[in-house]
């Protein structure tokens, strides 16, 4: 038996009231000198016993009535009714699903305890009741990676000082609850128990709206992208209910939108060179019902405060984007953090800082291999390497283009240099411009390793492949493809079973030419403007820059059917042969331009604006290592690929604590090493800390491109889910409409079954009180009649 | 002329100071309230004629004189003076009880003294001899019977001088009085009779044995008759009886049953012994006591003839 309002149950002590009144009345009496005492004494002697008995009975009835009334007001309810009745129902199996999303860290204004503390307390209370009645309890932590936190022992929960900094995969947690339910049933089935265990899932949550986002309209794109499984909450609930499991939700959060000012997003332009100004766009949101003033933003580079913007105000529910400009101090990766200061009671603090890894580039070295050097001087009409060098050294006054240190090398000299494994390491990109096909290229494995480690290789096909007859062209094409074959192990591609892979991202099948260059020519037709090389020309007014120039001949390259292959643009010929094809190898990439960089095959390069934009954007992309996204949500796993198996892998958290990771290869030759996803216990709890993280890998001795003791670092930023900062909560009515199977109640309320039992108990108590009052009246009447007789 | 009938009301009498005055007013009120002359009847001797005045009973018109003189004359009779009345007034402690109504507290003792004084005045006015005995467990004070001048004053002084107290023993008191009240007459006992009925009966029998007509004036308070108490009450017994703390509501029925039984036994005893029993409640008018006495006196005179 439990009470909904336990304090009112204390009122049952009022049963002493009638007793006290009786005793007090015995002290408060009037004195009457009485003459007819002999009759009074005789009457008293005759009725003494009966009156005493009657008084005692009445006193008991009144005491009982008062106590029962108090119990009725305290709303006595009965839990585990089935168990109490003993009708073949054994004790309960309770699955506690505890919302561990970061919105649970919210403290209401003036409150010392967070919603998380309340959830833990409610969980322990519910668990104690069930375990005390001989039942079983399973606790599931529902963050972005739902997991069982304990069975029949909630001490493990005490290790969690706060919720995670991520979102809540509620559907996943409910599916996990379903698994727990089924496993318990399986165990009972195997044990041959005839008793049916009642099973219940209790969700302890702040009922944040984002966690229950069901429809596409309800959830923002960010929420859908972050947690696509949320739409499955309803089906998970239905599945549980269909399995005869009662699903209850205990709303712990406030009913109104709570205040929170946060940094919703932090973004920068693409990486720039040292000394170039970098714009950091900070999206700040006031997600509260009241305006705020004196919002301060400070920008930190590598832990040092750089610039600050202060004193701006935000209206209620306003979103503002502030742009902060600064210069990167040195080349390489830098930890950039923006912190928001807006002291207001009740705000959650974790989302007041966001980090980002930005990379400052030195002027990257580009090697331009000239396959057809001019016999004397520069022949821009035919010498593609020289043409590229001219364009890549071109610098706009506003610094909007990257800077390159280009070096032109003849094909013969390049072949010599290729034999040494460390010769290519100083270049960020290599362009093979119209090099002749050869049966074998010595040192091709070094070129493959260069690409796999993150180098960029550009292949400009051209006249050296055009030998005059289709048969000769085909032979040249085959040779060219064979020349670029490198060991697959060097390229670090786990998907290829072959021992060798060609760096050419497709298969060459000859040359296509315009019938009469005076009247006939090709153009670039389809363009993927999301491809970095064409991004600068994506504006409608700029698109003719790439689509306009005439192209008279190109090599027919059929792209490989590989997900790592990407076609950037195609010609407008009948067969739509590709103009630009890219394939990733390890951390690097190979880009193949199917027409020569000389002016003999195309007028593309005659257009300065087109050539400068296209080539600068292309080489910007080529010199940039193909890194995974450097900004993650807390809890999001990351994959980092290396071409070697690291001897040591060390994770350094935002407060410079080091954790040695026991990374294992995820594939036989993949070279990918997943960082363990969000862990929440012990040392791994640090993996949840928002901020800039660093992963340091030490390659094995003798790894190409690494000297003795060399290591490779990779930075990434972990940020909280911005949608978790939107402290909007589901109301009972709205949730009941969308999840009719879910029995929702606020903290302190009884469950539906408990409420029914309560109503029943209350009616029962009222009937008892009524019967007792009736009994008292009848008793009085009976006593009166007996006295009269 | 003052309306003396209001003096039949005990609450009015209670406001008068002297008992003698109370007795006079009481009797005057009693007489004024009667439609017929209290002195009529055949048991008195003729005294004189007087002229008829409106209001006189036409039965007493002397028709012979009318035939002779053609005028109406009323025959007036001279009363007998040989009747003796012995008043026994209970002065025990139980008579001190009196409830308060409308701000007036009238004890049974007060009521009993008024009845006694009123009767004495009425008797003396009729030239009957009257004596008073105040008793508790024996005769406390007594005034021998006489119809002399100043007898009323003496009786009133005695009644006023004594305050109720002590226990009752009516039989003993009557025994003590037996030797002194030798002349047969009417014995009037004014008491609450909170004694065992056999003992009261023994007293009555003694009086009857000595040739007295006996009238019992049973003076009770309304509280004793109705027992209207509601609150928790500690009843402190008078006449050395113990105290008792009870819930009156719980015991009321039983008390009334006991009390009613006592009254019924007394009534039966009186009926058996041809004794008049007059119930007098302290909030009721006093005239019925006087009427009861006059009735008894008339029957006594008839029996003498």
mmCIF file of N, CA and C in Angstrom, chain A residues 296-391:
data_model
loop_
_atom_site.group_PDB
_atom_site.id
_atom_site.type_symbol
_atom_site.label_atom_id
_atom_site.label_comp_id
_atom_site.label_asym_id
_atom_site.label_seq_id
_atom_site.Cartn_x
_atom_site.Cartn_y
_atom_site.Cartn_z
ATOM 1 N N UNK A 296 28.397 37.837 -24.453
ATOM 2 C CA UNK A 296 29.794 38.001 -24.834
ATOM 3 C C UNK A 296 30.277 36.756 -25.549
ATOM 4 N N UNK A 297 31.065 37.003 -26.601
ATOM 5 C CA UNK A 297 31.687 35.894 -27.324
ATOM 6 C C UNK A 297 33.193 36.090 -27.262
ATOM 7 N N UNK A 298 33.907 35.058 -26.950
ATOM 8 C CA UNK A 298 35.363 35.144 -26.976
ATOM 9 C C UNK A 298 35.906 34.020 -27.839
ATOM 10 N N UNK A 299 36.948 34.329 -28.560
ATOM 11 C CA UNK A 299 37.526 33.356 -29.487
ATOM 12 C C UNK A 299 38.911 32.967 -28.976
ATOM 13 N N UNK A 300 39.148 31.681 -28.917
ATOM 14 C CA UNK A 300 40.403 31.165 -28.370
ATOM 15 C C UNK A 300 41.083 30.317 -29.436
ATOM 16 N N UNK A 301 42.364 30.561 -29.633
ATOM 17 C CA UNK A 301 43.161 29.747 -30.555
ATOM 18 C C UNK A 301 44.193 28.993 -29.727
ATOM 19 N N UNK A 302 44.172 27.703 -29.820
ATOM 20 C CA UNK A 302 45.113 26.853 -29.082
ATOM 21 C C UNK A 302 45.150 27.226 -27.599
ATOM 22 N N UNK A 303 44.008 27.513 -27.036
ATOM 23 C CA UNK A 303 43.909 27.800 -25.602
ATOM 24 C C UNK A 303 44.228 29.232 -25.242
ATOM 25 N N UNK A 304 44.513 30.076 -26.198
ATOM 26 C CA UNK A 304 44.830 31.476 -25.882
ATOM 27 C C UNK A 304 43.708 32.362 -26.392
ATOM 28 N N UNK A 305 43.308 33.274 -25.537
ATOM 29 C CA UNK A 305 42.214 34.167 -25.907
ATOM 30 C C UNK A 305 42.707 35.142 -26.972
ATOM 31 N N UNK A 306 41.961 35.237 -28.037
ATOM 32 C CA UNK A 306 42.377 36.082 -29.143
ATOM 33 C C UNK A 306 41.531 37.342 -29.231
ATOM 34 N N UNK A 307 40.310 37.187 -29.615
ATOM 35 C CA UNK A 307 39.434 38.359 -29.787
ATOM 36 C C UNK A 307 38.131 38.080 -29.050
ATOM 37 N N UNK A 308 37.428 39.143 -28.790
ATOM 38 C CA UNK A 308 36.153 38.993 -28.099
ATOM 39 C C UNK A 308 35.157 39.982 -28.665
ATOM 40 N N UNK A 309 33.928 39.580 -28.656
ATOM 41 C CA UNK A 309 32.845 40.475 -29.048
ATOM 42 C C UNK A 309 31.861 40.491 -27.901
ATOM 43 N N UNK A 310 31.583 41.676 -27.423
ATOM 44 C CA UNK A 310 30.771 41.725 -26.216
ATOM 45 C C UNK A 310 29.609 42.678 -26.366
ATOM 46 N N UNK A 311 28.711 42.484 -25.462
ATOM 47 C CA UNK A 311 27.662 43.468 -25.270
ATOM 48 C C UNK A 311 26.530 43.447 -26.261
ATOM 49 N N UNK A 312 26.307 42.379 -26.963
ATOM 50 C CA UNK A 312 25.128 42.396 -27.833
ATOM 51 C C UNK A 312 23.959 41.710 -27.133
ATOM 52 N N UNK A 313 22.798 42.065 -27.605
ATOM 53 C CA UNK A 313 21.581 41.572 -26.954
ATOM 54 C C UNK A 313 20.822 40.656 -27.903
ATOM 55 N N UNK A 314 20.041 39.797 -27.325
ATOM 56 C CA UNK A 314 19.222 38.888 -28.122
ATOM 57 C C UNK A 314 17.790 38.943 -27.599
ATOM 58 N N UNK A 315 16.873 39.078 -28.529
ATOM 59 C CA UNK A 315 15.462 39.049 -28.119
ATOM 60 C C UNK A 315 15.065 37.604 -27.832
ATOM 61 N N UNK A 316 13.889 37.450 -27.310
ATOM 62 C CA UNK A 316 13.399 36.105 -27.006
ATOM 63 C C UNK A 316 13.325 35.283 -28.283
ATOM 64 N N UNK A 317 13.861 34.094 -28.223
ATOM 65 C CA UNK A 317 13.818 33.145 -29.338
ATOM 66 C C UNK A 317 14.516 33.688 -30.596
ATOM 67 N N UNK A 318 15.474 34.556 -30.394
ATOM 68 C CA UNK A 318 16.168 35.149 -31.546
ATOM 69 C C UNK A 318 17.438 34.365 -31.856
ATOM 70 N N UNK A 319 17.724 34.294 -33.127
ATOM 71 C CA UNK A 319 18.972 33.681 -33.575
ATOM 72 C C UNK A 319 19.803 34.762 -34.257
ATOM 73 N N UNK A 320 21.054 34.844 -33.881
ATOM 74 C CA UNK A 320 21.928 35.848 -34.483
ATOM 75 C C UNK A 320 23.227 35.176 -34.906
ATOM 76 N N UNK A 321 23.750 35.634 -36.039
ATOM 77 C CA UNK A 321 25.038 35.105 -36.500
ATOM 78 C C UNK A 321 26.066 36.223 -36.441
ATOM 79 N N UNK A 322 27.111 35.969 -35.728
ATOM 80 C CA UNK A 322 28.190 36.948 -35.574
ATOM 81 C C UNK A 322 29.425 36.394 -36.271
ATOM 82 N N UNK A 323 30.081 37.261 -36.994
ATOM 83 C CA UNK A 323 31.293 36.824 -37.697
ATOM 84 C C UNK A 323 32.504 37.479 -37.045
ATOM 85 N N UNK A 324 33.454 36.635 -36.699
ATOM 86 C CA UNK A 324 34.679 37.126 -36.068
ATOM 87 C C UNK A 324 35.836 36.837 -37.018
ATOM 88 N N UNK A 325 36.634 37.850 -37.238
ATOM 89 C CA UNK A 325 37.775 37.690 -38.146
ATOM 90 C C UNK A 325 39.050 37.572 -37.327
ATOM 91 N N UNK A 326 39.947 36.753 -37.800
ATOM 92 C CA UNK A 326 41.254 36.650 -37.144
ATOM 93 C C UNK A 326 42.241 36.025 -38.109
ATOM 94 N N UNK A 327 43.510 36.066 -37.724
ATOM 95 C CA UNK A 327 44.572 35.482 -38.558
ATOM 96 C C UNK A 327 45.173 34.287 -37.832
ATOM 97 N N UNK A 328 45.367 33.231 -38.564
ATOM 98 C CA UNK A 328 45.997 32.058 -37.968
ATOM 99 C C UNK A 328 47.487 32.338 -37.775
ATOM 100 N N UNK A 329 47.996 31.990 -36.607
ATOM 101 C CA UNK A 329 49.380 32.407 -36.305
ATOM 102 C C UNK A 329 50.434 31.583 -37.042
ATOM 103 N N UNK A 330 50.162 30.330 -37.297
ATOM 104 C CA UNK A 330 51.200 29.504 -37.921
ATOM 105 C C UNK A 330 50.532 28.415 -38.730
ATOM 106 N N UNK A 331 51.360 27.754 -39.496
ATOM 107 C CA UNK A 331 50.819 26.702 -40.341
ATOM 108 C C UNK A 331 50.459 25.483 -39.499
ATOM 109 N N UNK A 332 49.588 24.665 -40.059
ATOM 110 C CA UNK A 332 49.193 23.434 -39.375
ATOM 111 C C UNK A 332 47.809 23.558 -38.751
ATOM 112 N N UNK A 333 47.460 22.519 -37.990
ATOM 113 C CA UNK A 333 46.130 22.497 -37.383
ATOM 114 C C UNK A 333 46.115 23.342 -36.112
ATOM 115 N N UNK A 334 45.004 23.990 -35.910
ATOM 116 C CA UNK A 334 44.849 24.821 -34.716
ATOM 117 C C UNK A 334 43.493 24.525 -34.095
ATOM 118 N N UNK A 335 43.502 24.551 -32.776
ATOM 119 C CA UNK A 335 42.242 24.358 -32.039
ATOM 120 C C UNK A 335 41.575 25.711 -31.879
ATOM 121 N N UNK A 336 40.399 25.828 -32.431
ATOM 122 C CA UNK A 336 39.672 27.091 -32.351
ATOM 123 C C UNK A 336 38.450 26.871 -31.468
ATOM 124 N N UNK A 337 38.300 27.696 -30.487
ATOM 125 C CA UNK A 337 37.138 27.571 -29.599
ATOM 126 C C UNK A 337 36.463 28.926 -29.463
ATOM 127 N N UNK A 338 35.177 28.894 -29.436
ATOM 128 C CA UNK A 338 34.408 30.111 -29.178
ATOM 129 C C UNK A 338 33.586 29.862 -27.928
ATOM 130 N N UNK A 339 33.680 30.786 -26.998
ATOM 131 C CA UNK A 339 32.963 30.622 -25.723
ATOM 132 C C UNK A 339 31.971 31.763 -25.562
ATOM 133 N N UNK A 340 30.836 31.393 -25.029
ATOM 134 C CA UNK A 340 29.767 32.368 -24.831
ATOM 135 C C UNK A 340 29.623 32.626 -23.343
ATOM 136 N N UNK A 341 29.461 33.864 -23.008
ATOM 137 C CA UNK A 341 29.266 34.211 -21.608
ATOM 138 C C UNK A 341 27.952 34.971 -21.476
ATOM 139 N N UNK A 342 27.057 34.357 -20.768
ATOM 140 C CA UNK A 342 25.771 35.019 -20.524
ATOM 141 C C UNK A 342 25.223 34.406 -19.258
ATOM 142 N N UNK A 343 25.657 34.969 -18.167
ATOM 143 C CA UNK A 343 25.310 34.346 -16.889
ATOM 144 C C UNK A 343 23.836 34.563 -16.601
ATOM 145 N N UNK A 344 23.146 33.486 -16.557
ATOM 146 C CA UNK A 344 21.725 33.554 -16.233
ATOM 147 C C UNK A 344 21.357 32.262 -15.538
ATOM 148 N N UNK A 345 20.606 32.412 -14.479
ATOM 149 C CA UNK A 345 20.259 31.227 -13.695
ATOM 150 C C UNK A 345 19.436 30.263 -14.535
ATOM 151 N N UNK A 346 19.718 29.020 -14.395
ATOM 152 C CA UNK A 346 18.916 28.005 -15.067
ATOM 153 C C UNK A 346 19.469 27.569 -16.400
ATOM 154 N N UNK A 347 20.380 28.369 -16.997
ATOM 155 C CA UNK A 347 20.922 27.978 -18.291
ATOM 156 C C UNK A 347 21.803 26.752 -18.138
ATOM 157 N N UNK A 348 21.823 25.963 -19.177
ATOM 158 C CA UNK A 348 22.790 24.880 -19.184
ATOM 159 C C UNK A 348 24.057 25.401 -19.836
ATOM 160 N N UNK A 349 25.184 24.906 -19.373
ATOM 161 C CA UNK A 349 26.439 25.562 -19.694
ATOM 162 C C UNK A 349 27.248 24.855 -20.772
ATOM 163 N N UNK A 350 26.959 23.580 -20.965
ATOM 164 C CA UNK A 350 27.844 22.820 -21.848
ATOM 165 C C UNK A 350 27.817 23.376 -23.264
ATOM 166 N N UNK A 351 26.668 23.894 -23.672
ATOM 167 C CA UNK A 351 26.580 24.378 -25.048
ATOM 168 C C UNK A 351 27.027 25.822 -25.180
ATOM 169 N N UNK A 352 27.678 26.334 -24.180
ATOM 170 C CA UNK A 352 28.179 27.709 -24.272
ATOM 171 C C UNK A 352 29.573 27.762 -24.875
ATOM 172 N N UNK A 353 30.087 26.624 -25.294
ATOM 173 C CA UNK A 353 31.397 26.608 -25.937
ATOM 174 C C UNK A 353 31.356 25.624 -27.085
ATOM 175 N N UNK A 354 31.982 25.993 -28.177
ATOM 176 C CA UNK A 354 32.089 25.078 -29.309
ATOM 177 C C UNK A 354 33.493 25.154 -29.876
ATOM 178 N N UNK A 355 33.943 24.024 -30.349
ATOM 179 C CA UNK A 355 35.300 23.972 -30.863
ATOM 180 C C UNK A 355 35.316 23.565 -32.324
ATOM 181 N N UNK A 356 36.414 23.874 -32.944
ATOM 182 C CA UNK A 356 36.584 23.567 -34.353
ATOM 183 C C UNK A 356 38.089 23.425 -34.596
ATOM 184 N N UNK A 357 38.438 22.564 -35.513
ATOM 185 C CA UNK A 357 39.845 22.452 -35.894
ATOM 186 C C UNK A 357 40.016 23.139 -37.239
ATOM 187 N N UNK A 358 40.894 24.089 -37.280
ATOM 188 C CA UNK A 358 41.149 24.776 -38.547
ATOM 189 C C UNK A 358 42.617 24.531 -38.928
ATOM 190 N N UNK A 359 42.828 24.545 -40.168
ATOM 191 C CA UNK A 359 44.173 24.255 -40.635
ATOM 192 C C UNK A 359 44.708 25.428 -41.436
ATOM 193 N N UNK A 360 45.874 25.880 -41.051
ATOM 194 C CA UNK A 360 46.529 26.944 -41.821
ATOM 195 C C UNK A 360 47.553 26.289 -42.734
ATOM 196 N N UNK A 361 47.438 26.628 -43.953
ATOM 197 C CA UNK A 361 48.316 25.979 -44.929
ATOM 198 C C UNK A 361 49.539 26.844 -45.194
ATOM 199 N N UNK A 362 50.665 26.167 -45.309
ATOM 200 C CA UNK A 362 51.799 26.889 -45.882
ATOM 201 C C UNK A 362 51.578 26.884 -47.387
ATOM 202 N N UNK A 363 52.295 27.738 -48.087
ATOM 203 C CA UNK A 363 52.178 27.710 -49.544
ATOM 204 C C UNK A 363 52.577 26.306 -49.991
ATOM 205 N N UNK A 364 51.636 25.534 -50.463
ATOM 206 C CA UNK A 364 51.924 24.132 -50.732
ATOM 207 C C UNK A 364 52.791 23.955 -51.982
ATOM 208 N N UNK A 365 53.650 22.948 -51.905
ATOM 209 C CA UNK A 365 54.536 22.666 -53.030
ATOM 210 C C UNK A 365 53.834 21.747 -54.019
ATOM 211 N N UNK A 366 53.842 22.140 -55.276
ATOM 212 C CA UNK A 366 53.191 21.356 -56.325
ATOM 213 C C UNK A 366 54.256 21.008 -57.384
ATOM 214 N N UNK A 367 54.340 19.735 -57.698
ATOM 215 C CA UNK A 367 55.298 19.301 -58.711
ATOM 216 C C UNK A 367 54.554 19.116 -60.037
ATOM 217 N N UNK A 368 54.999 19.831 -61.027
ATOM 218 C CA UNK A 368 54.357 19.744 -62.336
ATOM 219 C C UNK A 368 55.318 18.964 -63.252
ATOM 220 N N UNK A 369 54.883 17.772 -63.643
ATOM 221 C CA UNK A 369 55.738 16.927 -64.470
ATOM 222 C C UNK A 369 55.399 17.188 -65.938
ATOM 223 N N UNK A 370 56.363 17.613 -66.653
ATOM 224 C CA UNK A 370 56.133 18.014 -68.033
ATOM 225 C C UNK A 370 56.429 16.840 -68.966
ATOM 226 N N UNK A 371 55.398 16.298 -69.582
ATOM 227 C CA UNK A 371 55.558 15.165 -70.480
ATOM 228 C C UNK A 371 56.022 15.580 -71.881
ATOM 229 N N UNK A 372 55.758 16.872 -72.215
ATOM 230 C CA UNK A 372 56.154 17.355 -73.550
ATOM 231 C C UNK A 372 56.841 18.700 -73.406
ATOM 232 N N UNK A 373 58.081 18.689 -72.871
ATOM 233 C CA UNK A 373 58.739 19.991 -72.695
ATOM 234 C C UNK A 373 59.033 20.616 -74.057
ATOM 235 N N UNK A 374 58.933 21.909 -74.106
ATOM 236 C CA UNK A 374 59.221 22.621 -75.358
ATOM 237 C C UNK A 374 60.725 22.528 -75.627
ATOM 238 N N UNK A 375 61.013 22.505 -76.910
ATOM 239 C CA UNK A 375 62.410 22.355 -77.240
ATOM 240 C C UNK A 375 63.208 23.607 -76.840
ATOM 241 N N UNK A 376 62.568 24.726 -76.958
ATOM 242 C CA UNK A 376 63.267 25.939 -76.535
ATOM 243 C C UNK A 376 62.234 26.933 -75.987
ATOM 244 N N UNK A 377 62.546 27.487 -74.856
ATOM 245 C CA UNK A 377 61.668 28.472 -74.249
ATOM 246 C C UNK A 377 60.340 27.853 -73.818
ATOM 247 N N UNK A 378 59.448 28.702 -73.576
ATOM 248 C CA UNK A 378 58.134 28.248 -73.116
ATOM 249 C C UNK A 378 57.169 28.248 -74.286
ATOM 250 N N UNK A 379 56.578 27.102 -74.488
ATOM 251 C CA UNK A 379 55.565 27.014 -75.536
ATOM 252 C C UNK A 379 54.224 26.753 -74.851
ATOM 253 N N UNK A 380 53.561 27.826 -74.584
ATOM 254 C CA UNK A 380 52.319 27.676 -73.835
ATOM 255 C C UNK A 380 51.240 26.992 -74.650
ATOM 256 N N UNK A 381 51.434 27.047 -75.983
ATOM 257 C CA UNK A 381 50.425 26.402 -76.805
ATOM 258 C C UNK A 381 50.411 24.899 -76.571
ATOM 259 N N UNK A 382 51.577 24.323 -76.294
ATOM 260 C CA UNK A 382 51.679 22.884 -76.210
ATOM 261 C C UNK A 382 52.217 22.412 -74.876
ATOM 262 N N UNK A 383 52.911 23.275 -74.131
ATOM 263 C CA UNK A 383 53.564 22.852 -72.886
ATOM 264 C C UNK A 383 52.608 23.050 -71.717
ATOM 265 N N UNK A 384 51.936 21.965 -71.394
ATOM 266 C CA UNK A 384 50.890 22.050 -70.370
ATOM 267 C C UNK A 384 51.469 22.395 -69.002
ATOM 268 N N UNK A 385 52.600 21.819 -68.648
ATOM 269 C CA UNK A 385 53.174 22.056 -67.315
ATOM 270 C C UNK A 385 53.507 23.519 -67.129
ATOM 271 N N UNK A 386 54.056 24.125 -68.157
ATOM 272 C CA UNK A 386 54.393 25.543 -68.061
ATOM 273 C C UNK A 386 53.136 26.386 -67.922
ATOM 274 N N UNK A 387 52.146 25.985 -68.663
ATOM 275 C CA UNK A 387 50.868 26.719 -68.569
ATOM 276 C C UNK A 387 50.304 26.661 -67.143
ATOM 277 N N UNK A 388 50.350 25.471 -66.575
ATOM 278 C CA UNK A 388 49.851 25.327 -65.200
ATOM 279 C C UNK A 388 50.695 26.147 -64.233
ATOM 280 N N UNK A 389 51.968 26.107 -64.432
ATOM 281 C CA UNK A 389 52.837 26.866 -63.516
ATOM 282 C C UNK A 389 52.481 28.343 -63.544
ATOM 283 N N UNK A 390 52.243 28.847 -64.766
ATOM 284 C CA UNK A 390 51.883 30.248 -64.882
ATOM 285 C C UNK A 390 50.572 30.556 -64.138
ATOM 286 N N UNK A 391 49.621 29.696 -64.362
ATOM 287 C CA UNK A 391 48.314 29.960 -63.718
ATOM 288 C C UNK A 391 48.382 29.780 -62.204
#
